[in-house]
Amino acid sequence: MALVSAKEMIEKAHAGHYAVGAFNINNMEWTKAILLAAEEAKSPVMLGVSEGAGKYMCGFKNVVAMVKEIHDYLGITVPVALHLDHGSYEGAKACIEAGFTSVMFDGSHYAFEENLEKSKEMIELAHSKGISIECEVGGIGGEEDGVTSMGELADPAECATIANLGVDFLAAGIGNIHGKYPADWAGLNFDRLGEIQESTNGKPLVLHGGSGIPAEQVAKAISLGVSKINVNTELQLEFAAATRKYIEAGKDLEGKGYDPRKLLKPGADAIQAKVVAMMEQFGSAGKA
Ligand code: 13P
């Protein structure tokens, strides 16, 4: 199966009360590990690419080519969407052109009227190409690719206005934060989540900052309409810890342990195991 739009997988998740994971990729190892995990768990999956990671991987065209080739080479049979994460106006257009099957246009830093206008244009453009699209209302806290914002609570009326444009899934701030959660974090705001789900007439919602949220809060968020959960930091921590362990045990100095295929394997295996576990937690395992 070729790469697909995320529309169907997210609508099925919303109807079935589970969530699809959107896991950020950084390179070949990340891509391979996440695709193998999805196949192992028999789960639909979204591969998220930030604009920074796109640059790191030498451009969106290279990302499309790499993901398609790895996907076909591994014989992946579960539905896979290649998704731009927190796209700018120019970035979203470039990814639609480059062959991504899903994009996020994040206009949350604009005044609402401008976000609305640009989101409308981008939704029309994405849909004219059969690509799914996510938009954002209310900033997500924390830092991502050098852009910092405090955790906001999205305005349910603004969410309704963007939802009515026909966006496929909507990211709305509910106190979630990118990166590690601080010890004094107040937790997800379920009252606001419920209000947003109601005001948008049951639009599938996206939970950004999916790393390190207590399991019971994730389960409750899914029960209130979250159908896509973004995870980045957690996989970076898993990879770093496994690689550290390998080096601290002196394994890189034993035999040909310095061979990158050996050196990067514990980290890649750790990513795969973590993604399978999260797919089970989100309820998407076995849903492909
Ligand atoms: P984390 O890095 O906190 O998992 O957030 C990922 C994310 O929301 C990407 O958009």
mmCIF file of C-alpha atoms and ligand atoms in Angstrom:
data_model
loop_
_atom_site.group_PDB
_atom_site.id
_atom_site.type_symbol
_atom_site.label_atom_id
_atom_site.label_comp_id
_atom_site.label_asym_id
_atom_site.label_seq_id
_atom_site.Cartn_x
_atom_site.Cartn_y
_atom_site.Cartn_z
ATOM 1 C CA MET A 1 0.000 0.000 0.000
ATOM 2 C CA ALA A 2 1.320 3.477 -0.848
ATOM 3 C CA LEU A 3 1.511 6.258 1.737
ATOM 4 C CA VAL A 4 -2.016 7.471 2.538
ATOM 5 C CA SER A 5 -3.851 10.591 3.678
ATOM 6 C CA ALA A 6 -4.509 10.429 7.435
ATOM 7 C CA LYS A 7 -8.190 11.354 7.093
ATOM 8 C CA GLU A 8 -9.591 7.836 7.162
ATOM 9 C CA MET A 9 -7.323 6.469 9.899
ATOM 10 C CA ILE A 10 -8.114 9.410 12.191
ATOM 11 C CA GLU A 11 -11.863 9.268 11.544
ATOM 12 C CA LYS A 12 -11.847 5.536 12.311
ATOM 13 C CA ALA A 13 -9.886 6.215 15.508
ATOM 14 C CA HIS A 14 -12.381 8.894 16.560
ATOM 15 C CA ALA A 15 -15.324 6.599 15.925
ATOM 16 C CA GLY A 16 -13.568 3.693 17.657
ATOM 17 C CA HIS A 17 -12.411 5.714 20.702
ATOM 18 C CA TYR A 18 -8.694 5.182 20.285
ATOM 19 C CA ALA A 19 -5.870 7.405 19.020
ATOM 20 C CA VAL A 20 -3.285 7.105 16.255
ATOM 21 C CA GLY A 21 0.265 8.044 17.229
ATOM 22 C CA ALA A 22 2.098 10.669 15.155
ATOM 23 C CA PHE A 23 5.744 9.951 15.889
ATOM 24 C CA ASN A 24 8.381 12.472 14.801
ATOM 25 C CA ILE A 25 11.202 11.188 12.619
ATOM 26 C CA ASN A 26 14.762 12.548 12.458
ATOM 27 C CA ASN A 27 16.618 10.169 10.165
ATOM 28 C CA MET A 28 16.688 6.716 8.597
ATOM 29 C CA GLU A 29 16.912 4.890 11.955
ATOM 30 C CA TRP A 30 13.844 6.653 13.345
ATOM 31 C CA THR A 31 11.833 6.021 10.177
ATOM 32 C CA LYS A 32 12.732 2.347 10.030
ATOM 33 C CA ALA A 33 12.116 1.732 13.750
ATOM 34 C CA ILE A 34 8.684 3.411 13.731
ATOM 35 C CA LEU A 35 7.554 1.644 10.538
ATOM 36 C CA LEU A 36 8.690 -1.733 11.933
ATOM 37 C CA ALA A 37 6.836 -0.989 15.167
ATOM 38 C CA ALA A 38 3.616 -0.165 13.279
ATOM 39 C CA GLU A 39 3.877 -3.386 11.298
ATOM 40 C CA GLU A 40 4.590 -5.379 14.469
ATOM 41 C CA ALA A 41 1.630 -3.808 16.301
ATOM 42 C CA LYS A 42 -0.625 -3.965 13.216
ATOM 43 C CA SER A 43 -1.357 -0.296 13.759
ATOM 44 C CA PRO A 44 -1.945 2.682 11.479
ATOM 45 C CA VAL A 45 0.746 5.309 11.997
ATOM 46 C CA MET A 46 1.655 8.887 11.158
ATOM 47 C CA LEU A 47 5.276 9.926 10.689
ATOM 48 C CA GLY A 48 5.659 13.539 11.807
ATOM 49 C CA VAL A 49 8.322 15.786 10.272
ATOM 50 C CA SER A 50 9.033 19.215 11.760
ATOM 51 C CA GLU A 51 10.448 21.863 9.441
ATOM 52 C CA GLY A 52 13.725 21.683 11.378
ATOM 53 C CA ALA A 53 13.916 17.908 10.934
ATOM 54 C CA GLY A 54 13.074 18.393 7.253
ATOM 55 C CA LYS A 55 16.105 20.647 6.878
ATOM 56 C CA TYR A 56 18.250 18.215 8.852
ATOM 57 C CA MET A 57 17.213 15.429 6.443
ATOM 58 C CA CYS A 58 18.212 17.613 3.470
ATOM 59 C CA GLY A 59 14.802 18.830 2.420
ATOM 60 C CA PHE A 60 11.206 17.665 2.090
ATOM 61 C CA LYS A 61 11.774 15.963 -1.265
ATOM 62 C CA ASN A 62 14.477 13.823 0.261
ATOM 63 C CA VAL A 63 12.183 12.983 3.186
ATOM 64 C CA VAL A 64 9.422 11.847 0.801
ATOM 65 C CA ALA A 65 11.849 9.738 -1.221
ATOM 66 C CA MET A 66 13.457 8.208 1.863
ATOM 67 C CA VAL A 67 10.191 7.372 3.598
ATOM 68 C CA LYS A 68 8.635 5.884 0.447
ATOM 69 C CA GLU A 69 11.688 3.715 -0.242
ATOM 70 C CA ILE A 70 12.028 2.477 3.350
ATOM 71 C CA HIS A 71 8.281 1.805 3.461
ATOM 72 C CA ASP A 72 8.376 -0.264 0.243
ATOM 73 C CA TYR A 73 11.682 -1.965 1.032
ATOM 74 C CA LEU A 74 10.348 -3.201 4.385
ATOM 75 C CA GLY A 75 7.066 -4.306 2.758
ATOM 76 C CA ILE A 76 4.949 -2.317 5.214
ATOM 77 C CA THR A 77 1.256 -3.253 4.924
ATOM 78 C CA VAL A 78 -0.340 -1.020 7.596
ATOM 79 C CA PRO A 79 -1.629 2.476 6.676
ATOM 80 C CA VAL A 80 1.152 5.092 6.910
ATOM 81 C CA ALA A 81 0.742 8.870 6.507
ATOM 82 C CA LEU A 82 3.703 11.213 6.059
ATOM 83 C CA HIS A 83 2.752 14.385 7.921
ATOM 84 C CA LEU A 84 4.304 17.847 8.246
ATOM 85 C CA ASP A 85 4.358 18.853 11.922
ATOM 86 C CA HIS A 86 3.794 22.542 12.834
ATOM 87 C CA GLY A 87 4.075 23.709 9.250
ATOM 88 C CA SER A 88 4.466 27.359 8.357
ATOM 89 C CA TYR A 89 2.475 28.816 5.451
ATOM 90 C CA GLU A 90 5.429 28.297 3.056
ATOM 91 C CA GLY A 91 6.419 24.952 4.609
ATOM 92 C CA ALA A 92 2.941 23.461 4.236
ATOM 93 C CA LYS A 93 2.825 24.499 0.578
ATOM 94 C CA ALA A 94 6.278 23.013 -0.017
ATOM 95 C CA CYS A 95 5.280 19.692 1.568
ATOM 96 C CA ILE A 96 2.038 19.479 -0.409
ATOM 97 C CA GLU A 97 4.189 19.999 -3.516
ATOM 98 C CA ALA A 98 6.863 17.509 -2.386
ATOM 99 C CA GLY A 99 4.435 14.599 -1.928
ATOM 100 C CA PHE A 100 3.574 14.531 1.780
ATOM 101 C CA THR A 101 0.212 12.836 2.354
ATOM 102 C CA SER A 102 -0.789 15.020 5.308
ATOM 103 C CA VAL A 103 0.178 18.472 6.581
ATOM 104 C CA MET A 104 -0.306 20.611 9.626
ATOM 105 C CA PHE A 105 -0.627 24.323 9.065
ATOM 106 C CA ASP A 106 0.114 25.981 12.398
ATOM 107 C CA GLY A 107 -1.170 29.540 12.256
ATOM 108 C CA SER A 108 -1.648 29.767 16.024
ATOM 109 C CA HIS A 109 0.950 32.535 16.371
ATOM 110 C CA TYR A 110 -1.004 34.825 14.007
ATOM 111 C CA ALA A 111 -3.909 36.982 15.141
ATOM 112 C CA PHE A 112 -7.025 34.783 14.850
ATOM 113 C CA GLU A 113 -8.375 36.475 11.705
ATOM 114 C CA GLU A 114 -5.117 35.811 9.870
ATOM 115 C CA ASN A 115 -4.923 32.236 11.161
ATOM 116 C CA LEU A 116 -8.489 31.750 9.879
ATOM 117 C CA GLU A 117 -7.772 33.186 6.465
ATOM 118 C CA LYS A 118 -4.555 31.222 5.947
ATOM 119 C CA SER A 119 -6.041 28.003 7.361
ATOM 120 C CA LYS A 120 -8.950 28.302 4.902
ATOM 121 C CA GLU A 121 -6.587 28.655 1.964
ATOM 122 C CA MET A 122 -4.422 25.760 3.103
ATOM 123 C CA ILE A 123 -7.395 23.452 3.759
ATOM 124 C CA GLU A 124 -8.654 24.090 0.211
ATOM 125 C CA LEU A 125 -5.206 23.485 -1.254
ATOM 126 C CA ALA A 126 -4.581 20.265 0.712
ATOM 127 C CA HIS A 127 -8.009 18.860 -0.079
ATOM 128 C CA SER A 128 -7.634 19.653 -3.781
ATOM 129 C CA LYS A 129 -4.661 17.233 -3.715
ATOM 130 C CA GLY A 130 -6.336 14.557 -1.552
ATOM 131 C CA ILE A 131 -4.104 15.388 1.418
ATOM 132 C CA SER A 132 -5.335 15.521 5.012
ATOM 133 C CA ILE A 133 -4.791 18.697 7.012
ATOM 134 C CA GLU A 134 -4.511 19.716 10.661
ATOM 135 C CA CYS A 135 -4.750 23.315 11.899
ATOM 136 C CA GLU A 136 -4.088 24.776 15.315
ATOM 137 C CA VAL A 137 -5.931 27.105 17.650
ATOM 138 C CA GLY A 138 -4.234 28.275 20.856
ATOM 139 C CA GLY A 139 -0.491 27.766 21.240
ATOM 140 C CA ILE A 140 0.978 24.547 22.640
ATOM 141 C CA GLY A 141 3.409 25.293 25.454
ATOM 142 C CA GLY A 142 7.126 24.609 25.526
ATOM 143 C CA GLU A 143 9.795 24.952 22.886
ATOM 144 C CA GLU A 144 9.903 23.404 19.456
ATOM 145 C CA ASP A 145 12.468 24.246 16.807
ATOM 146 C CA GLY A 146 13.325 27.471 18.606
ATOM 147 C CA VAL A 147 9.709 28.670 18.861
ATOM 148 C CA THR A 148 8.606 29.020 22.472
ATOM 149 C CA SER A 149 5.071 29.542 23.730
ATOM 150 C CA MET A 150 3.315 29.158 27.059
ATOM 151 C CA GLY A 151 0.622 26.458 27.319
ATOM 152 C CA GLU A 152 -2.659 28.073 26.310
ATOM 153 C CA LEU A 153 -6.255 27.034 26.545
ATOM 154 C CA ALA A 154 -7.827 27.317 23.108
ATOM 155 C CA ASP A 155 -11.059 29.276 22.757
ATOM 156 C CA PRO A 156 -13.907 26.833 21.937
ATOM 157 C CA ALA A 157 -15.603 29.411 19.661
ATOM 158 C CA GLU A 158 -12.403 29.888 17.620
ATOM 159 C CA CYS A 159 -12.015 26.102 17.452
ATOM 160 C CA ALA A 160 -15.574 25.845 16.079
ATOM 161 C CA THR A 161 -14.836 28.453 13.396
ATOM 162 C CA ILE A 162 -11.739 26.576 12.164
ATOM 163 C CA ALA A 163 -13.491 23.198 12.441
ATOM 164 C CA ASN A 164 -16.295 24.518 10.234
ATOM 165 C CA LEU A 165 -13.773 25.232 7.462
ATOM 166 C CA GLY A 166 -13.544 21.467 6.994
ATOM 167 C CA VAL A 167 -10.193 20.813 8.659
ATOM 168 C CA ASP A 168 -9.659 17.051 9.100
ATOM 169 C CA PHE A 169 -8.339 17.196 12.678
ATOM 170 C CA LEU A 170 -7.717 20.070 15.027
ATOM 171 C CA ALA A 171 -4.884 20.817 17.455
ATOM 172 C CA ALA A 172 -6.166 22.867 20.359
ATOM 173 C CA GLY A 173 -4.237 23.905 23.440
ATOM 174 C CA ILE A 174 -5.570 22.258 26.616
ATOM 175 C CA GLY A 175 -2.575 22.954 28.879
ATOM 176 C CA ASN A 176 -0.300 20.506 27.025
ATOM 177 C CA ILE A 177 3.392 21.319 26.556
ATOM 178 C CA HIS A 178 6.089 20.134 24.140
ATOM 179 C CA GLY A 179 9.133 18.515 25.713
ATOM 180 C CA LYS A 180 9.455 17.355 29.315
ATOM 181 C CA TYR A 181 6.596 18.339 31.636
ATOM 182 C CA PRO A 182 7.687 20.475 34.591
ATOM 183 C CA ALA A 183 7.146 19.036 38.087
ATOM 184 C CA ASP A 184 4.526 21.711 38.828
ATOM 185 C CA TRP A 185 2.529 21.127 35.616
ATOM 186 C CA ALA A 186 -1.217 21.523 36.229
ATOM 187 C CA GLY A 187 -2.167 18.610 33.943
ATOM 188 C CA LEU A 188 -4.533 18.544 30.969
ATOM 189 C CA ASN A 189 -7.625 20.710 31.229
ATOM 190 C CA PHE A 190 -10.446 18.230 30.609
ATOM 191 C CA ASP A 191 -13.213 20.788 31.052
ATOM 192 C CA ARG A 192 -11.787 22.780 28.154
ATOM 193 C CA LEU A 193 -11.245 19.628 26.100
ATOM 194 C CA GLY A 194 -14.895 18.680 26.598
ATOM 195 C CA GLU A 195 -16.044 22.183 25.609
ATOM 196 C CA ILE A 196 -13.917 22.103 22.459
ATOM 197 C CA GLN A 197 -15.205 18.685 21.468
ATOM 198 C CA GLU A 198 -18.758 19.960 21.892
ATOM 199 C CA SER A 199 -18.253 23.271 20.094
ATOM 200 C CA THR A 200 -16.630 21.514 17.110
ATOM 201 C CA ASN A 201 -19.440 18.956 16.814
ATOM 202 C CA GLY A 202 -17.096 16.055 17.456
ATOM 203 C CA LYS A 203 -14.127 16.996 15.265
ATOM 204 C CA PRO A 204 -11.179 14.609 15.846
ATOM 205 C CA LEU A 205 -8.756 16.458 18.151
ATOM 206 C CA VAL A 206 -4.962 16.289 18.328
ATOM 207 C CA LEU A 207 -2.946 16.102 21.530
ATOM 208 C CA HIS A 208 0.499 17.621 21.034
ATOM 209 C CA GLY A 209 3.231 17.116 23.623
ATOM 210 C CA GLY A 210 2.363 13.431 24.039
ATOM 211 C CA SER A 211 5.617 12.582 25.855
ATOM 212 C CA GLY A 212 5.371 11.991 29.590
ATOM 213 C CA ILE A 213 1.621 12.542 30.122
ATOM 214 C CA PRO A 214 0.339 10.154 32.820
ATOM 215 C CA ALA A 215 -1.496 7.175 31.273
ATOM 216 C CA GLU A 216 -4.816 7.935 32.966
ATOM 217 C CA GLN A 217 -4.811 11.472 31.523
ATOM 218 C CA VAL A 218 -4.078 10.090 28.047
ATOM 219 C CA ALA A 219 -6.959 7.615 28.379
ATOM 220 C CA LYS A 220 -9.339 10.357 29.518
ATOM 221 C CA ALA A 221 -8.251 12.652 26.676
ATOM 222 C CA ILE A 222 -8.973 9.879 24.163
ATOM 223 C CA SER A 223 -12.408 9.294 25.717
ATOM 224 C CA LEU A 224 -13.128 13.039 25.225
ATOM 225 C CA GLY A 225 -12.302 13.117 21.499
ATOM 226 C CA VAL A 226 -8.510 13.064 21.086
ATOM 227 C CA SER A 227 -7.774 10.825 18.075
ATOM 228 C CA LYS A 228 -4.164 11.723 17.248
ATOM 229 C CA ILE A 229 -1.314 11.965 19.753
ATOM 230 C CA ASN A 230 2.037 13.529 18.830
ATOM 231 C CA VAL A 231 5.183 12.035 20.344
ATOM 232 C CA ASN A 232 8.705 13.306 19.829
ATOM 233 C CA THR A 233 10.710 13.849 23.052
ATOM 234 C CA GLU A 234 9.943 10.411 24.479
ATOM 235 C CA LEU A 235 11.620 8.633 21.567
ATOM 236 C CA GLN A 236 14.627 10.956 21.729
ATOM 237 C CA LEU A 237 15.051 10.105 25.435
ATOM 238 C CA GLU A 238 14.710 6.361 24.708
ATOM 239 C CA PHE A 239 17.302 6.526 21.940
ATOM 240 C CA ALA A 240 19.751 8.563 24.034
ATOM 241 C CA ALA A 241 19.434 6.296 27.095
ATOM 242 C CA ALA A 242 19.992 3.079 25.122
ATOM 243 C CA THR A 243 22.973 4.567 23.273
ATOM 244 C CA ARG A 244 24.456 5.867 26.521
ATOM 245 C CA LYS A 245 24.111 2.421 28.082
ATOM 246 C CA TYR A 246 25.910 0.784 25.138
ATOM 247 C CA ILE A 247 28.810 3.221 25.295
ATOM 248 C CA GLU A 248 29.071 3.283 29.076
ATOM 249 C CA ALA A 249 29.290 -0.524 29.028
ATOM 250 C CA GLY A 250 32.267 -0.119 26.674
ATOM 251 C CA LYS A 251 30.515 -2.098 23.918
ATOM 252 C CA ASP A 252 31.774 0.263 21.211
ATOM 253 C CA LEU A 253 35.314 -0.803 22.133
ATOM 254 C CA GLU A 254 34.627 -4.548 21.934
ATOM 255 C CA GLY A 255 35.365 -6.118 18.539
ATOM 256 C CA LYS A 256 33.733 -3.985 15.860
ATOM 257 C CA GLY A 257 31.279 -2.420 18.294
ATOM 258 C CA TYR A 258 32.077 0.982 16.814
ATOM 259 C CA ASP A 259 30.365 -0.021 13.522
ATOM 260 C CA PRO A 260 27.434 2.431 13.214
ATOM 261 C CA ARG A 261 25.089 -0.439 12.461
ATOM 262 C CA LYS A 262 25.959 -1.857 15.895
ATOM 263 C CA LEU A 263 26.343 1.455 17.698
ATOM 264 C CA LEU A 264 22.906 2.734 16.645
ATOM 265 C CA LYS A 265 21.069 -0.587 17.051
ATOM 266 C CA PRO A 266 20.252 -0.437 20.789
ATOM 267 C CA GLY A 267 18.732 3.030 20.305
ATOM 268 C CA ALA A 268 16.740 1.962 17.252
ATOM 269 C CA ASP A 269 15.480 -1.177 19.046
ATOM 270 C CA ALA A 270 14.490 0.974 22.030
ATOM 271 C CA ILE A 271 12.476 3.304 19.767
ATOM 272 C CA GLN A 272 10.709 0.348 18.166
ATOM 273 C CA ALA A 273 9.788 -1.194 21.536
ATOM 274 C CA LYS A 274 8.542 2.149 22.877
ATOM 275 C CA VAL A 275 6.392 2.818 19.807
ATOM 276 C CA VAL A 276 4.793 -0.649 20.029
ATOM 277 C CA ALA A 277 4.039 -0.004 23.720
ATOM 278 C CA MET A 278 2.508 3.390 22.937
ATOM 279 C CA MET A 279 0.369 1.970 20.129
ATOM 280 C CA GLU A 280 -0.985 -0.540 22.649
ATOM 281 C CA GLN A 281 -1.578 2.265 25.149
ATOM 282 C CA PHE A 282 -3.345 4.495 22.595
ATOM 283 C CA GLY A 283 -5.489 1.559 21.454
ATOM 284 C CA SER A 284 -4.391 1.672 17.793
ATOM 285 C CA ALA A 285 -2.612 -1.720 17.942
ATOM 286 C CA GLY A 286 -4.493 -4.317 15.913
ATOM 287 C CA LYS A 287 -6.563 -1.624 14.139
ATOM 288 C CA ALA A 288 -4.708 -1.642 10.792
HETATM 289 P P1 13P B 1 6.746 16.010 22.561
HETATM 290 O O1 13P B 1 8.127 16.258 22.065
HETATM 291 O O2 13P B 1 6.500 16.652 23.870
HETATM 292 O O3 13P B 1 6.402 14.554 22.558
HETATM 293 O O4 13P B 1 5.738 16.730 21.566
HETATM 294 C C1 13P B 1 5.671 16.293 20.229
HETATM 295 C C2 13P B 1 4.744 17.125 19.439
HETATM 296 O O5 13P B 1 3.730 17.584 19.897
HETATM 297 C C3 13P B 1 5.084 17.374 18.035
HETATM 298 O O6 13P B 1 4.216 18.264 17.443
#
